Each structure stands twice: as C-alpha cells, then as structure tokens.
Amino acid sequence: MIQHTVQVRKSAEDFPIEEHLAWKVAAVAADPVPVDSDVQDMVINRIIDNAAVATASVLRRPVSSARAQALCHPVPSAGSEDSAQGRGSTVFGVDATCSPEWAAWANGVAVRELDFHDTFLAAEYSHPGDNIPAMLAVAQHRGEDLGLTGVDLVRGIATGYEVQVDLVRGISLHKHKIDHVAHLGPSIAAGLGTLLHLPTEQIYQAVGQALHTTTATRQSRKGLISSWKAHAPAFAGKMAVEATDRAMRGEGAPAPIWEGEDGVIAWMLDGPEATYTVPLPAPGEAKRGILSTFTKQHSAEYQSQAPIDLARRIRSTLASENIDLADIQSIILHTSHHTHFVIGTGSNDPQKFDPNASRETLDHSVMYIFAVALEDGEWHHERSYAPERAQRPETIELWRKISTVEDPEWTRRYHSEDPAEKAFGARAVITLTDGRVIEDELAVADAHPLGARPFEREDYKRKFQTLAEGLVSPSEQRRFLEAAEALPELAPGELSQLNVVFDSDVLARAPQIPRGIF
C-alpha cells in the first residue's frame, strides 16, 4: 500500500492532476490487476448477504416506496425507436426491470433498510455492501452489449470495497458531522469505472462528481431517526451511476474536489491546515480491502453486535446463579467513544429511551438493544423492534437502568491498526440491589473473523434462507444461491440471475404506496 498525503492546496499552486486524491483513486480503479481467489469468494458471500437482508425488507414501507418509484422508470424495449442502449436492471423482489440508476436506488434501500449487512470501522464508519446494488444494476443494464461477465462484476465490487475501506481508514467524516455516505459515492464511482473498463480520466471525473453530490450532514443518524437513513446510501449509489454516465459523455467535476481551496477538506472537514493520510494499493497490487470488513449476525448497528452476544452470555450467567433481572439496580457499559456518543447515553438523545421511538432510533440505542437481548436471549430483525416489544413495562424499567461511559482503553482498541486487538465491544458492570457486582466483557461479536463463530459461506447461505423463509419459494432460493455461487462463470446477459423474485401473493402483502410525482 502507498500512504498518500492529502492536504488543501491554494488555487495558485502548481498541483498536477496526477497528484489529486481523486486521480489516485481513479488510477487504482483503472489498474487491471487480477482479483485474488479469497477476495472473489468474499464478494460472493456479500452478494448473498445483501440478498438476504434485502429479502427481509422487501415488504417494508420504505422499500416498497423506493420500488414504486423505480418501476416508474422502465427502459424502452429493445428495437423501439427510443430504446436505450441496454436491457435494464432488475428490481429486487419483482420480475421487472427499470433504468439502472433507479434500480440502484430501489435495491440500495432494500439492502440498507434493516441495517443488517456488512460493516467497516476505522477513522470513519461504513457499510461497504452498499457498493453492490449500483454496480450490479449497471452490470445488468450494459452487460450484454458490453460483454460484461461475472468476473467483471467481481472486479468492480472489489474496487468499490477497496476504495471505501481506504477512505474510511484515512478520513474521518463524523468528526465534522458529515454522513459516512460521502465516502460511498466516490467508491461506487470507482467500482463502476473498473466494471466498465473506463480510462482513468473518466473515472476521475466520476469520482469528483459523486463526492460533490453525496456530501451531507449526519442529521439523518441523529435524534429521531427516519427512513432516510436507509435511503441515504441508495441516493449515493444513484448519484454515482449518474455521475459515471456524465463522465462517460465527457462532462467534468469540481477539482480538486478534496484538496481545493473551497473543497471538501477546507470547508467541511479539518480545514485549510489539515493533513490526511490515505492508503491505496500500489500499481499492480491486489485489491484486498473487502477482507477487512465483517458482516452482522444481528439486525442492529454494528457496535451493538458484541453487546448483544455479551448480553446473551450474561443472561446465562444470571440464570445459573438464580438472579432475576428485577434484581438489577444498574448496568454500565464501558465502551469506545463511538459506541458511547453515537448509540449510547453520550449522544444525549432522549429518543434513545423512548418506547414509542422509530425502529431506526431503537436500532441506534445500545441501551434498548442490551435490555432486550438480556431479557430474550436472542435478537430478531422484526420481533425485537416491534412496538409491543419496546413498550413492555419490565423492558422499559430495565432499559432505563442502562448507561454507557467512554473507556479510553476501549477507544484505543477501537482505533487500533492491529487486527488482533481491534475491538468493537464493551465491558458490562452490573450492580444488583443487594450490592453484588457482576462483570463480563466481549471485544468482538461472535460472527466477527476473530469471534467465537466467524461467518463462512454456509453461514451466509443460512442467513439468506432464514430471512427468505415464508417470503421466497424454496425453488427460487435454490436458484438464486446457485447463481450467486457460480458468479465467476456467469456470461454476458446472465447477471439478471442475481435477483430474487417473490411470488405475487406474497408481494401483495406489501403496503400500498400513494402516487407521488412519477
């Protein structure tokens, strides 16, 4: 890896385009380096993982709304006078196609709605699986006429993950209350450049445009969190598709987008005197960033994964000692800065203790999550968030006994570059009404690569089958999994097999969405 220094440059400075971070990202995307076999296997895992969580969300209102919007934008049929060059992209859950940027939108919302796919955490936060919907949509739309195969899609996804992981390692956005999707727009544009075999110049313009149009505040993840949390990364994907389309037509981007006097770093991040270090693969170096990412076993914000597993373990300890949950006086979770300030009591969000809060808000309350996991011994993507579950009097009582504090050691481990000590967990200190204290801690979730039960291919498949049960027919489940595992062998025109279609009677259970403008 090459460590690139990134800093603000005055307009009058001699700053060659080849030194721009956007150009360096584009050069990585344009490098035709082969994909390692373990990276290819993980790409397949994450395609299955995305399909699993998208399947579980198809009947939810935000996803139904995005799907309705997308289906208003069909691609003209081949041979018609105004037919587009391309066959259209599949929309998750239905046997229909639409324009690729709208498929990226609909499928991006489906993937993100339940907050249940992969994660990478460093200087910034991210869900790198958000790269996949836009790349799959474009690959399906242009695959046949450009000769794009499953191998091309694998290469594009590997680039998207690499660029996002590297930006997340080097540049903190949340420090300045900028939403993490500001790293996603550029990573998707870079991945699309790899997928479509674009020259560095075009990828550079697409990366700059994508960053410029996807930089927004973190208010979407603060206070009373709405359905926009799921729409934000889908919007980044849609913008990246449109930016790449414009770049292919010869249109340019603001430049230098990161380093300019009036650019992102100068006015949205650390300011004119700031210096960042962003690692990127050297020419000819394999893109292996996806292997640093990890998926979720539980449908909750990633910092909640280890606390859920910890709560389940503590539940067993309390049961073995015949301790009733009503005997708990207080629970303090000693944890990292991020967990304390984003999903803990350090956020100062009263909504995180509100039994009438939205699902999105409860998903960002580690106090609620720890209480329910301690009571139930499990975490379910629907039952655990149900209004009647959140409103149980005994749950509310336990919930309000839980608080978080930042522990410098947990913060240090959170930011550690050593995979063996990097941690996303907490130490729970439980004080009972009789004065006894019970303590336990867990550094990483069970499903983490260093956890008790790391996720492997069969776990991804089981996750898909579990979430698809009762929604997708067994034969359709088998068909999709076979196609996903055969991804490197898929020929041009066959990438539409990576869709999952619901039976019409199941899809009819989705909420009716009122018409908007389209």
Short mmCIF file of C-alpha atoms in Angstrom, two decimals:
data_model
loop_
_atom_site.label_atom_id
_atom_site.label_comp_id
_atom_site.label_asym_id
_atom_site.label_seq_id
_atom_site.Cartn_x
_atom_site.Cartn_y
_atom_site.Cartn_z
CA MET A 1 0.00 0.00 0.00
CA ILE A 2 1.12 3.57 -0.71
CA GLN A 3 0.39 6.12 2.01
CA HIS A 4 -0.80 9.26 0.24
CA THR A 5 -0.64 12.64 1.96
CA VAL A 6 -3.76 14.71 1.27
CA GLN A 7 -3.99 18.41 2.13
CA VAL A 8 -5.61 21.63 0.96
CA ARG A 9 -3.96 23.39 -1.99
CA LYS A 10 -4.32 27.03 -3.00
CA SER A 11 -5.70 27.64 -6.45
CA ALA A 12 -2.46 29.40 -7.47
CA GLU A 13 -0.33 26.37 -6.54
CA ASP A 14 1.18 24.05 -9.11
CA PHE A 15 -0.83 20.93 -8.25
CA PRO A 16 -0.74 18.42 -11.14
CA ILE A 17 -3.91 16.42 -11.71
CA GLU A 18 -1.97 13.20 -11.13
CA GLU A 19 -1.47 14.33 -7.51
CA HIS A 20 -5.18 14.79 -6.83
CA LEU A 21 -6.63 12.15 -4.50
CA ALA A 22 -9.49 11.65 -6.96
CA TRP A 23 -6.96 10.84 -9.70
CA LYS A 24 -5.10 8.41 -7.45
CA VAL A 25 -8.40 6.68 -6.63
CA ALA A 26 -9.21 6.56 -10.35
CA ALA A 27 -5.80 5.09 -11.14
CA VAL A 28 -6.43 2.30 -8.64
CA ALA A 29 -9.80 1.63 -10.27
CA ALA A 30 -8.27 1.55 -13.77
CA ASP A 31 -5.49 -0.86 -12.75
CA PRO A 32 -6.38 -4.23 -14.36
CA VAL A 33 -4.88 -6.28 -11.52
CA PRO A 34 -6.50 -9.76 -11.14
CA VAL A 35 -8.77 -10.48 -8.17
CA ASP A 36 -7.41 -12.93 -5.60
CA SER A 37 -9.45 -16.10 -5.09
CA ASP A 38 -10.24 -15.38 -1.43
CA VAL A 39 -11.43 -11.89 -2.40
CA GLN A 40 -13.65 -13.40 -5.10
CA ASP A 41 -15.12 -15.81 -2.55
CA MET A 42 -15.88 -12.96 -0.19
CA VAL A 43 -17.55 -10.94 -2.96
CA ILE A 44 -19.89 -13.90 -3.50
CA ASN A 45 -20.55 -14.07 0.25
CA ARG A 46 -21.51 -10.40 0.33
CA ILE A 47 -23.80 -10.70 -2.69
CA ILE A 48 -25.61 -13.47 -0.79
CA ASP A 49 -25.59 -11.36 2.39
CA ASN A 50 -27.09 -8.36 0.57
CA ALA A 51 -29.78 -10.54 -0.95
CA ALA A 52 -30.61 -11.95 2.48
CA VAL A 53 -31.24 -8.59 4.12
CA ALA A 54 -32.96 -7.18 1.02
CA THR A 55 -35.33 -10.16 1.01
CA ALA A 56 -36.27 -9.49 4.63
CA SER A 57 -37.07 -5.86 3.83
CA VAL A 58 -38.99 -6.10 0.53
CA LEU A 59 -42.41 -5.83 2.19
CA ARG A 60 -41.46 -2.85 4.36
CA ARG A 61 -42.83 0.59 3.52
CA PRO A 62 -39.60 2.47 2.66
CA VAL A 63 -38.51 -0.33 0.33
CA SER A 64 -41.96 -0.55 -1.25
CA SER A 65 -41.87 3.20 -1.80
CA ALA A 66 -38.45 3.13 -3.45
CA ARG A 67 -39.51 0.17 -5.60
CA ALA A 68 -42.64 2.01 -6.73
CA GLN A 69 -40.51 4.97 -7.76
CA ALA A 70 -38.06 2.77 -9.66
CA LEU A 71 -40.77 0.94 -11.58
CA CYS A 72 -41.95 4.31 -12.92
CA HIS A 73 -38.70 4.47 -14.92
CA PRO A 74 -38.65 1.49 -17.29
CA VAL A 75 -36.08 1.12 -20.06
CA PRO A 76 -37.69 1.25 -23.54
CA SER A 77 -37.91 -2.19 -25.07
CA ALA A 78 -35.19 -3.24 -27.48
CA GLY A 79 -35.95 -2.29 -31.04
CA SER A 80 -38.23 0.62 -30.21
CA GLU A 81 -37.43 3.96 -31.75
CA ASP A 82 -36.28 5.45 -28.42
CA SER A 83 -34.79 2.30 -26.93
CA ALA A 84 -31.77 2.85 -24.73
CA GLN A 85 -28.52 1.01 -25.23
CA GLY A 86 -29.04 -1.57 -22.54
CA ARG A 87 -31.60 -4.05 -21.32
CA GLY A 88 -32.49 -2.51 -17.97
CA SER A 89 -31.74 -3.65 -14.42
CA THR A 90 -33.70 -5.96 -12.16
CA VAL A 91 -35.63 -4.64 -9.17
CA PHE A 92 -35.34 -6.78 -6.07
CA GLY A 93 -38.45 -8.81 -5.29
CA VAL A 94 -40.19 -8.39 -8.64
CA ASP A 95 -39.84 -9.82 -12.13
CA ALA A 96 -39.38 -6.41 -13.74
CA THR A 97 -36.62 -4.09 -14.86
CA CYS A 98 -36.04 -0.36 -14.84
CA SER A 99 -33.36 2.19 -15.63
CA PRO A 100 -30.10 1.31 -13.81
CA GLU A 101 -29.87 4.41 -11.62
CA TRP A 102 -33.38 3.73 -10.32
CA ALA A 103 -32.62 0.05 -9.75
CA ALA A 104 -29.57 1.18 -7.76
CA TRP A 105 -31.94 3.37 -5.75
CA ALA A 106 -34.61 0.74 -5.06
CA ASN A 107 -32.20 -2.10 -4.37
CA GLY A 108 -29.95 0.14 -2.29
CA VAL A 109 -32.86 0.97 0.01
CA ALA A 110 -33.76 -2.73 0.27
CA VAL A 111 -30.21 -3.66 1.25
CA ARG A 112 -29.84 -0.85 3.79
CA GLU A 113 -33.31 -0.76 5.38
CA LEU A 114 -32.70 -3.30 8.17
CA ASP A 115 -29.11 -2.25 8.98
CA PHE A 116 -28.17 -5.91 8.75
CA HIS A 117 -25.29 -6.22 6.25
CA ASP A 118 -21.55 -5.68 6.41
CA THR A 119 -19.50 -3.01 8.14
CA PHE A 120 -16.05 -1.49 8.29
CA LEU A 121 -14.95 0.84 11.08
CA ALA A 122 -11.77 2.90 11.32
CA ALA A 123 -11.36 6.70 11.24
CA GLU A 124 -14.89 6.71 9.76
CA TYR A 125 -17.82 4.27 9.69
CA SER A 126 -19.17 2.47 6.66
CA HIS A 127 -21.34 -0.30 5.26
CA PRO A 128 -19.33 -1.36 2.19
CA GLY A 129 -22.08 -3.70 0.95
CA ASP A 130 -23.85 -0.50 -0.12
CA ASN A 131 -21.47 -0.53 -3.11
CA ILE A 132 -23.05 -3.62 -4.62
CA PRO A 133 -26.57 -2.55 -5.74
CA ALA A 134 -25.37 0.18 -8.10
CA MET A 135 -22.65 -1.98 -9.65
CA LEU A 136 -24.99 -4.92 -10.13
CA ALA A 137 -27.59 -2.64 -11.73
CA VAL A 138 -25.11 -1.21 -14.25
CA ALA A 139 -23.64 -4.64 -14.96
CA GLN A 140 -27.11 -5.98 -15.74
CA HIS A 141 -28.05 -2.99 -17.91
CA ARG A 142 -24.91 -2.89 -20.04
CA GLY A 143 -23.68 -6.46 -19.58
CA GLU A 144 -24.95 -7.89 -22.83
CA ASP A 145 -23.88 -5.13 -25.21
CA LEU A 146 -20.50 -4.52 -23.49
CA GLY A 147 -19.76 -8.20 -22.88
CA LEU A 148 -19.59 -7.83 -19.10
CA THR A 149 -19.34 -11.10 -17.20
CA GLY A 150 -19.49 -12.20 -13.61
CA VAL A 151 -15.73 -11.70 -13.43
CA ASP A 152 -16.15 -8.03 -14.39
CA LEU A 153 -18.72 -7.59 -11.66
CA VAL A 154 -16.38 -9.20 -9.12
CA ARG A 155 -13.61 -6.80 -10.17
CA GLY A 156 -15.89 -3.78 -9.85
CA ILE A 157 -17.12 -4.79 -6.40
CA ALA A 158 -13.55 -5.48 -5.23
CA THR A 159 -12.61 -1.94 -6.27
CA GLY A 160 -15.62 -0.39 -4.56
CA TYR A 161 -14.77 -2.12 -1.30
CA GLU A 162 -11.08 -1.25 -1.58
CA VAL A 163 -11.67 2.46 -2.17
CA GLN A 164 -14.27 2.77 0.57
CA VAL A 165 -12.13 0.90 3.11
CA ASP A 166 -9.12 3.07 2.27
CA LEU A 167 -11.06 6.34 2.54
CA VAL A 168 -12.55 5.15 5.82
CA ARG A 169 -9.08 4.37 7.14
CA GLY A 170 -7.77 7.83 6.31
CA ILE A 171 -10.53 10.45 6.56
CA SER A 172 -12.97 10.97 9.43
CA LEU A 173 -16.28 12.49 8.35
CA HIS A 174 -18.35 12.10 11.53
CA LYS A 175 -15.92 14.33 13.43
CA HIS A 176 -17.47 17.19 11.46
CA LYS A 177 -20.99 15.71 11.39
CA ILE A 178 -20.74 14.71 7.74
CA ASP A 179 -22.58 11.48 6.89
CA HIS A 180 -20.45 8.47 6.03
CA VAL A 181 -22.02 8.10 2.57
CA ALA A 182 -19.64 10.86 1.43
CA HIS A 183 -17.08 8.04 1.09
CA LEU A 184 -19.62 5.81 -0.65
CA GLY A 185 -20.32 7.98 -3.70
CA PRO A 186 -16.65 8.01 -4.74
CA SER A 187 -16.15 4.31 -4.03
CA ILE A 188 -19.14 3.32 -6.18
CA ALA A 189 -17.95 5.60 -8.99
CA ALA A 190 -14.53 3.97 -8.80
CA GLY A 191 -16.06 0.49 -8.83
CA LEU A 192 -18.20 1.39 -11.85
CA GLY A 193 -15.05 2.57 -13.59
CA THR A 194 -13.45 -0.82 -13.03
CA LEU A 195 -16.59 -2.68 -14.08
CA LEU A 196 -16.93 -0.72 -17.32
CA HIS A 197 -13.16 -0.68 -18.10
CA LEU A 198 -13.15 3.12 -18.21
CA PRO A 199 -9.97 5.20 -18.61
CA THR A 200 -8.51 6.96 -15.59
CA GLU A 201 -9.64 10.41 -16.79
CA GLN A 202 -13.31 9.41 -16.93
CA ILE A 203 -13.17 7.66 -13.56
CA TYR A 204 -11.52 10.76 -12.07
CA GLN A 205 -14.39 12.98 -13.22
CA ALA A 206 -16.99 10.48 -11.97
CA VAL A 207 -15.32 10.22 -8.54
CA GLY A 208 -15.27 14.02 -8.20
CA GLN A 209 -18.90 14.42 -9.20
CA ALA A 210 -20.02 11.59 -6.95
CA LEU A 211 -18.30 13.12 -3.92
CA HIS A 212 -19.64 16.59 -4.71
CA THR A 213 -23.25 15.38 -4.91
CA THR A 214 -23.28 12.98 -1.93
CA THR A 215 -21.79 15.06 0.89
CA ALA A 216 -24.48 15.71 3.51
CA THR A 217 -24.81 16.12 7.27
CA ARG A 218 -25.17 13.34 9.85
CA GLN A 219 -28.56 14.57 10.99
CA SER A 220 -30.00 11.53 9.22
CA ARG A 221 -28.49 9.46 12.08
CA LYS A 222 -29.22 11.81 14.97
CA GLY A 223 -32.23 12.33 17.24
CA LEU A 224 -35.46 10.88 15.86
CA ILE A 225 -34.04 8.82 13.01
CA SER A 226 -36.31 8.44 9.98
CA SER A 227 -36.44 6.16 6.96
CA TRP A 228 -33.95 8.45 5.20
CA LYS A 229 -31.20 6.51 6.97
CA ALA A 230 -31.86 3.66 4.52
CA HIS A 231 -32.34 5.99 1.57
CA ALA A 232 -29.08 7.94 2.04
CA PRO A 233 -26.68 5.25 0.72
CA ALA A 234 -29.12 4.37 -2.06
CA PHE A 235 -29.08 8.03 -3.07
CA ALA A 236 -25.27 7.88 -3.15
CA GLY A 237 -25.48 4.88 -5.47
CA LYS A 238 -27.95 6.63 -7.76
CA MET A 239 -25.75 9.73 -7.87
CA ALA A 240 -22.65 7.66 -8.63
CA VAL A 241 -24.39 5.97 -11.57
CA GLU A 242 -25.47 9.34 -12.94
CA ALA A 243 -22.02 10.85 -12.35
CA THR A 244 -20.37 7.99 -14.24
CA ASP A 245 -22.83 8.40 -17.09
CA ARG A 246 -21.99 12.10 -17.34
CA ALA A 247 -18.26 11.44 -17.17
CA MET A 248 -18.56 8.90 -20.00
CA ARG A 249 -20.23 11.64 -22.05
CA GLY A 250 -17.28 13.99 -21.47
CA GLU A 251 -18.56 16.06 -18.56
CA GLY A 252 -16.25 17.16 -15.76
CA ALA A 253 -16.28 17.58 -11.99
CA PRO A 254 -15.21 20.26 -9.49
CA ALA A 255 -11.48 19.86 -8.97
CA PRO A 256 -9.54 19.26 -6.92
CA ILE A 257 -12.60 18.05 -5.06
CA TRP A 258 -10.93 17.03 -1.80
CA GLU A 259 -7.93 19.39 -1.78
CA GLY A 260 -9.30 22.56 -3.35
CA GLU A 261 -9.35 25.92 -1.53
CA ASP A 262 -13.14 25.69 -1.45
CA GLY A 263 -13.22 21.90 -1.45
CA VAL A 264 -14.38 19.25 0.97
CA ILE A 265 -11.39 19.26 3.34
CA ALA A 266 -11.12 23.05 3.58
CA TRP A 267 -14.75 23.75 4.40
CA MET A 268 -16.39 20.51 5.53
CA LEU A 269 -13.62 18.63 7.33
CA ASP A 270 -10.47 19.65 9.25
CA GLY A 271 -9.84 22.88 7.37
CA PRO A 272 -7.08 24.53 5.32
CA GLU A 273 -4.21 23.40 7.59
CA ALA A 274 -5.32 19.74 7.73
CA THR A 275 -3.28 16.80 6.54
CA TYR A 276 -4.70 13.32 5.99
CA THR A 277 -3.01 10.06 5.07
CA VAL A 278 -5.00 7.78 2.77
CA PRO A 279 -3.63 4.31 1.91
CA LEU A 280 -4.22 2.99 -1.61
CA PRO A 281 -2.87 -0.09 -3.42
CA ALA A 282 0.29 0.40 -5.42
CA PRO A 283 0.17 -0.25 -9.19
CA GLY A 284 -0.20 -3.98 -9.71
CA GLU A 285 -1.15 -4.61 -6.07
CA ALA A 286 -4.25 -6.73 -5.46
CA LYS A 287 -7.35 -5.07 -4.01
CA ARG A 288 -7.98 -6.89 -0.74
CA GLY A 289 -9.95 -4.34 1.27
CA ILE A 290 -13.09 -6.47 1.40
CA LEU A 291 -11.27 -8.97 3.64
CA SER A 292 -11.01 -6.31 6.36
CA THR A 293 -14.79 -5.93 6.51
CA PHE A 294 -17.25 -8.02 8.53
CA THR A 295 -20.94 -8.76 8.39
CA LYS A 296 -23.66 -8.81 11.03
CA GLN A 297 -25.32 -11.76 12.66
CA HIS A 298 -27.87 -9.43 14.25
CA SER A 299 -30.02 -6.70 12.69
CA ALA A 300 -28.62 -3.77 14.64
CA GLU A 301 -25.94 -1.09 14.39
CA TYR A 302 -22.51 -2.76 14.32
CA GLN A 303 -21.40 -1.51 17.73
CA SER A 304 -24.38 -3.44 19.11
CA GLN A 305 -23.22 -6.80 17.74
CA ALA A 306 -20.79 -7.69 20.52
CA PRO A 307 -23.07 -6.24 23.26
CA ILE A 308 -25.91 -8.47 22.01
CA ASP A 309 -23.68 -11.54 22.26
CA LEU A 310 -22.40 -10.31 25.63
CA ALA A 311 -25.97 -9.84 26.92
CA ARG A 312 -26.87 -13.36 25.87
CA ARG A 313 -23.85 -14.72 27.74
CA ILE A 314 -24.63 -12.67 30.85
CA ARG A 315 -28.22 -13.90 30.72
CA SER A 316 -26.90 -17.46 31.08
CA THR A 317 -24.67 -16.40 33.98
CA LEU A 318 -27.58 -14.77 35.82
CA ALA A 319 -29.78 -17.80 35.24
CA SER A 320 -27.12 -20.16 36.59
CA GLU A 321 -26.96 -18.08 39.78
CA ASN A 322 -30.76 -17.75 40.05
CA ILE A 323 -30.59 -13.97 39.71
CA ASP A 324 -33.75 -12.34 38.43
CA LEU A 325 -33.49 -9.35 36.09
CA ALA A 326 -35.68 -7.41 38.52
CA ASP A 327 -32.77 -7.64 40.99
CA ILE A 328 -30.60 -5.44 38.77
CA GLN A 329 -30.03 -1.93 40.11
CA SER A 330 -27.88 -0.61 37.25
CA ILE A 331 -25.88 -1.64 34.20
CA ILE A 332 -22.96 0.42 32.97
CA LEU A 333 -21.40 -0.44 29.61
CA HIS A 334 -17.77 0.69 29.48
CA THR A 335 -17.05 1.10 25.80
CA SER A 336 -15.50 3.12 22.97
CA HIS A 337 -16.03 6.78 22.14
CA HIS A 338 -18.15 5.84 19.13
CA THR A 339 -20.46 3.49 20.99
CA HIS A 340 -20.90 5.95 23.86
CA PHE A 341 -21.52 9.05 21.77
CA VAL A 342 -23.40 7.62 18.78
CA ILE A 343 -25.60 4.84 20.19
CA GLY A 344 -25.06 5.30 23.93
CA THR A 345 -26.00 7.83 26.59
CA GLY A 346 -23.21 10.14 25.45
CA SER A 347 -25.40 11.07 22.49
CA ASN A 348 -27.76 12.90 24.87
CA ASP A 349 -30.66 11.74 22.69
CA PRO A 350 -33.77 11.27 24.88
CA GLN A 351 -35.30 9.39 21.93
CA LYS A 352 -32.94 6.50 22.70
CA PHE A 353 -35.07 5.79 25.81
CA ASP A 354 -38.45 6.39 24.18
CA PRO A 355 -40.62 3.22 23.92
CA ASN A 356 -42.51 4.90 21.07
CA ALA A 357 -39.36 5.64 19.08
CA SER A 358 -38.95 4.53 15.46
CA ARG A 359 -37.25 1.29 14.57
CA GLU A 360 -34.33 3.30 13.17
CA THR A 361 -33.93 5.08 16.52
CA LEU A 362 -34.11 1.89 18.58
CA ASP A 363 -31.51 0.39 16.25
CA HIS A 364 -29.20 3.20 17.43
CA SER A 365 -29.86 2.71 21.16
CA VAL A 366 -27.45 0.21 22.69
CA MET A 367 -29.35 0.61 25.97
CA TYR A 368 -32.56 -0.72 24.40
CA ILE A 369 -30.72 -3.42 22.50
CA PHE A 370 -28.82 -4.67 25.55
CA ALA A 371 -32.01 -4.77 27.62
CA VAL A 372 -33.97 -6.79 25.07
CA ALA A 373 -31.10 -9.20 24.39
CA LEU A 374 -30.70 -9.70 28.13
CA GLU A 375 -34.40 -10.45 28.52
CA ASP A 376 -34.92 -12.58 25.41
CA GLY A 377 -31.54 -14.24 24.88
CA GLU A 378 -31.83 -13.51 21.16
CA TRP A 379 -32.09 -10.70 18.63
CA HIS A 380 -34.65 -10.82 15.82
CA HIS A 381 -34.88 -8.36 12.95
CA GLU A 382 -38.65 -7.91 13.45
CA ARG A 383 -39.73 -9.19 16.89
CA SER A 384 -37.03 -7.29 18.75
CA TYR A 385 -38.17 -3.96 17.30
CA ALA A 386 -41.93 -4.48 17.44
CA PRO A 387 -43.77 -1.62 19.19
CA GLU A 388 -45.37 -4.01 21.65
CA ARG A 389 -41.88 -5.35 22.45
CA ALA A 390 -40.45 -1.89 23.11
CA GLN A 391 -43.41 -0.91 25.26
CA ARG A 392 -43.29 -3.75 27.80
CA PRO A 393 -43.18 -2.17 31.28
CA GLU A 394 -40.47 -4.53 32.55
CA THR A 395 -38.34 -3.80 29.47
CA ILE A 396 -38.70 -0.03 29.95
CA GLU A 397 -37.70 -0.40 33.61
CA LEU A 398 -34.57 -2.40 32.74
CA TRP A 399 -33.76 -0.22 29.73
CA ARG A 400 -33.65 2.92 31.84
CA LYS A 401 -31.19 1.32 34.26
CA ILE A 402 -28.57 1.05 31.49
CA SER A 403 -26.00 3.71 30.66
CA THR A 404 -22.69 3.92 28.83
CA VAL A 405 -19.34 5.55 29.61
CA GLU A 406 -16.34 6.03 27.39
CA ASP A 407 -13.37 3.94 28.44
CA PRO A 408 -10.05 5.16 26.94
CA GLU A 409 -8.81 1.61 26.54
CA TRP A 410 -11.87 0.57 24.54
CA THR A 411 -11.46 3.69 22.39
CA ARG A 412 -7.79 2.86 21.84
CA ARG A 413 -8.64 -0.68 20.83
CA TYR A 414 -11.41 0.57 18.54
CA HIS A 415 -8.82 2.61 16.61
CA SER A 416 -6.02 0.05 16.77
CA GLU A 417 -4.43 -0.97 13.48
CA ASP A 418 -3.62 -4.39 14.93
CA PRO A 419 -6.44 -6.78 13.94
CA ALA A 420 -5.70 -8.95 16.95
CA GLU A 421 -6.59 -6.20 19.43
CA LYS A 422 -9.06 -4.08 17.46
CA ALA A 423 -12.33 -4.22 19.37
CA PHE A 424 -15.93 -3.07 18.99
CA GLY A 425 -17.33 -4.39 22.23
CA ALA A 426 -17.80 -3.39 25.85
CA ARG A 427 -17.36 -4.34 29.49
CA ALA A 428 -20.65 -4.65 31.35
CA VAL A 429 -20.71 -3.81 35.05
CA ILE A 430 -23.99 -4.97 36.60
CA THR A 431 -24.80 -3.85 40.13
CA LEU A 432 -27.52 -5.81 41.92
CA THR A 433 -29.91 -4.42 44.53
CA ASP A 434 -28.09 -6.41 47.24
CA GLY A 435 -24.79 -4.72 46.35
CA ARG A 436 -23.20 -7.58 44.46
CA VAL A 437 -21.43 -6.73 41.19
CA ILE A 438 -21.21 -8.95 38.11
CA GLU A 439 -18.81 -8.07 35.32
CA ASP A 440 -18.16 -9.53 31.87
CA GLU A 441 -16.77 -8.23 28.61
CA LEU A 442 -16.61 -9.13 24.94
CA ALA A 443 -14.29 -7.48 22.41
CA VAL A 444 -15.76 -8.67 19.12
CA ALA A 445 -19.03 -10.23 18.03
CA ASP A 446 -19.26 -14.00 17.69
CA ALA A 447 -19.61 -13.66 13.90
CA HIS A 448 -16.51 -11.46 13.55
CA PRO A 449 -13.48 -13.10 11.85
CA LEU A 450 -11.82 -13.25 15.29
CA GLY A 451 -15.03 -14.11 17.13
CA ALA A 452 -16.30 -17.34 18.63
CA ARG A 453 -18.14 -18.40 15.45
CA PRO A 454 -16.81 -16.49 12.39
CA PHE A 455 -19.19 -16.29 9.42
CA GLU A 456 -18.33 -18.55 6.50
CA ARG A 457 -20.12 -19.40 3.23
CA GLU A 458 -22.63 -21.74 4.86
CA ASP A 459 -23.47 -19.05 7.44
CA TYR A 460 -24.21 -16.54 4.67
CA LYS A 461 -26.40 -19.07 2.90
CA ARG A 462 -28.18 -19.93 6.14
CA LYS A 463 -28.78 -16.24 6.81
CA PHE A 464 -30.35 -15.90 3.36
CA GLN A 465 -32.51 -18.98 3.80
CA THR A 466 -33.64 -17.90 7.27
CA LEU A 467 -34.65 -14.41 6.13
CA ALA A 468 -36.25 -15.74 2.93
CA GLU A 469 -38.39 -18.32 4.73
CA GLY A 470 -42.07 -17.65 4.12
CA LEU A 471 -41.25 -14.94 1.59
CA VAL A 472 -39.42 -16.68 -1.25
CA SER A 473 -40.20 -20.16 -2.56
CA PRO A 474 -37.61 -22.88 -1.84
CA SER A 475 -37.01 -23.34 -5.56
CA GLU A 476 -36.32 -19.61 -6.05
CA GLN A 477 -33.99 -19.67 -3.04
CA ARG A 478 -32.03 -22.56 -4.53
CA ARG A 479 -31.90 -20.91 -7.96
CA PHE A 480 -30.52 -17.67 -6.57
CA LEU A 481 -27.88 -19.36 -4.39
CA GLU A 482 -26.70 -21.49 -7.29
CA ALA A 483 -26.38 -18.39 -9.48
CA ALA A 484 -24.53 -16.45 -6.80
CA GLU A 485 -22.03 -19.24 -6.18
CA ALA A 486 -21.49 -19.54 -9.93
CA LEU A 487 -20.85 -15.78 -10.27
CA PRO A 488 -17.41 -16.06 -11.95
CA GLU A 489 -18.93 -18.29 -14.64
CA LEU A 490 -21.89 -16.02 -15.47
CA ALA A 491 -21.74 -14.88 -19.08
CA PRO A 492 -22.85 -11.54 -20.57
CA GLY A 493 -26.61 -11.27 -20.25
CA GLU A 494 -26.78 -13.70 -17.31
CA LEU A 495 -26.26 -11.26 -14.44
CA SER A 496 -30.01 -10.77 -14.08
CA GLN A 497 -29.96 -14.18 -12.36
CA LEU A 498 -28.69 -12.36 -9.26
CA ASN A 499 -32.19 -11.11 -8.50
CA VAL A 500 -34.69 -12.72 -6.12
CA VAL A 501 -38.35 -12.73 -7.17
CA PHE A 502 -41.27 -13.02 -4.76
CA ASP A 503 -44.47 -14.86 -5.63
CA SER A 504 -47.24 -12.42 -6.47
CA ASP A 505 -49.40 -13.40 -3.49
CA VAL A 506 -46.50 -12.63 -1.10
CA LEU A 507 -45.66 -9.36 -2.81
CA ALA A 508 -49.33 -8.34 -2.49
CA ARG A 509 -48.74 -8.06 1.28
CA ALA A 510 -46.53 -5.01 0.73
CA PRO A 511 -48.12 -1.69 1.73
CA GLN A 512 -49.92 0.29 -0.93
CA ILE A 513 -47.83 3.34 -1.74
CA PRO A 514 -49.64 6.55 -2.75
CA ARG A 515 -48.58 8.06 -6.02
CA GLY A 516 -46.06 10.88 -5.99
CA ILE A 517 -44.88 12.91 -8.97
CA PHE A 518 -43.91 9.94 -11.12
#
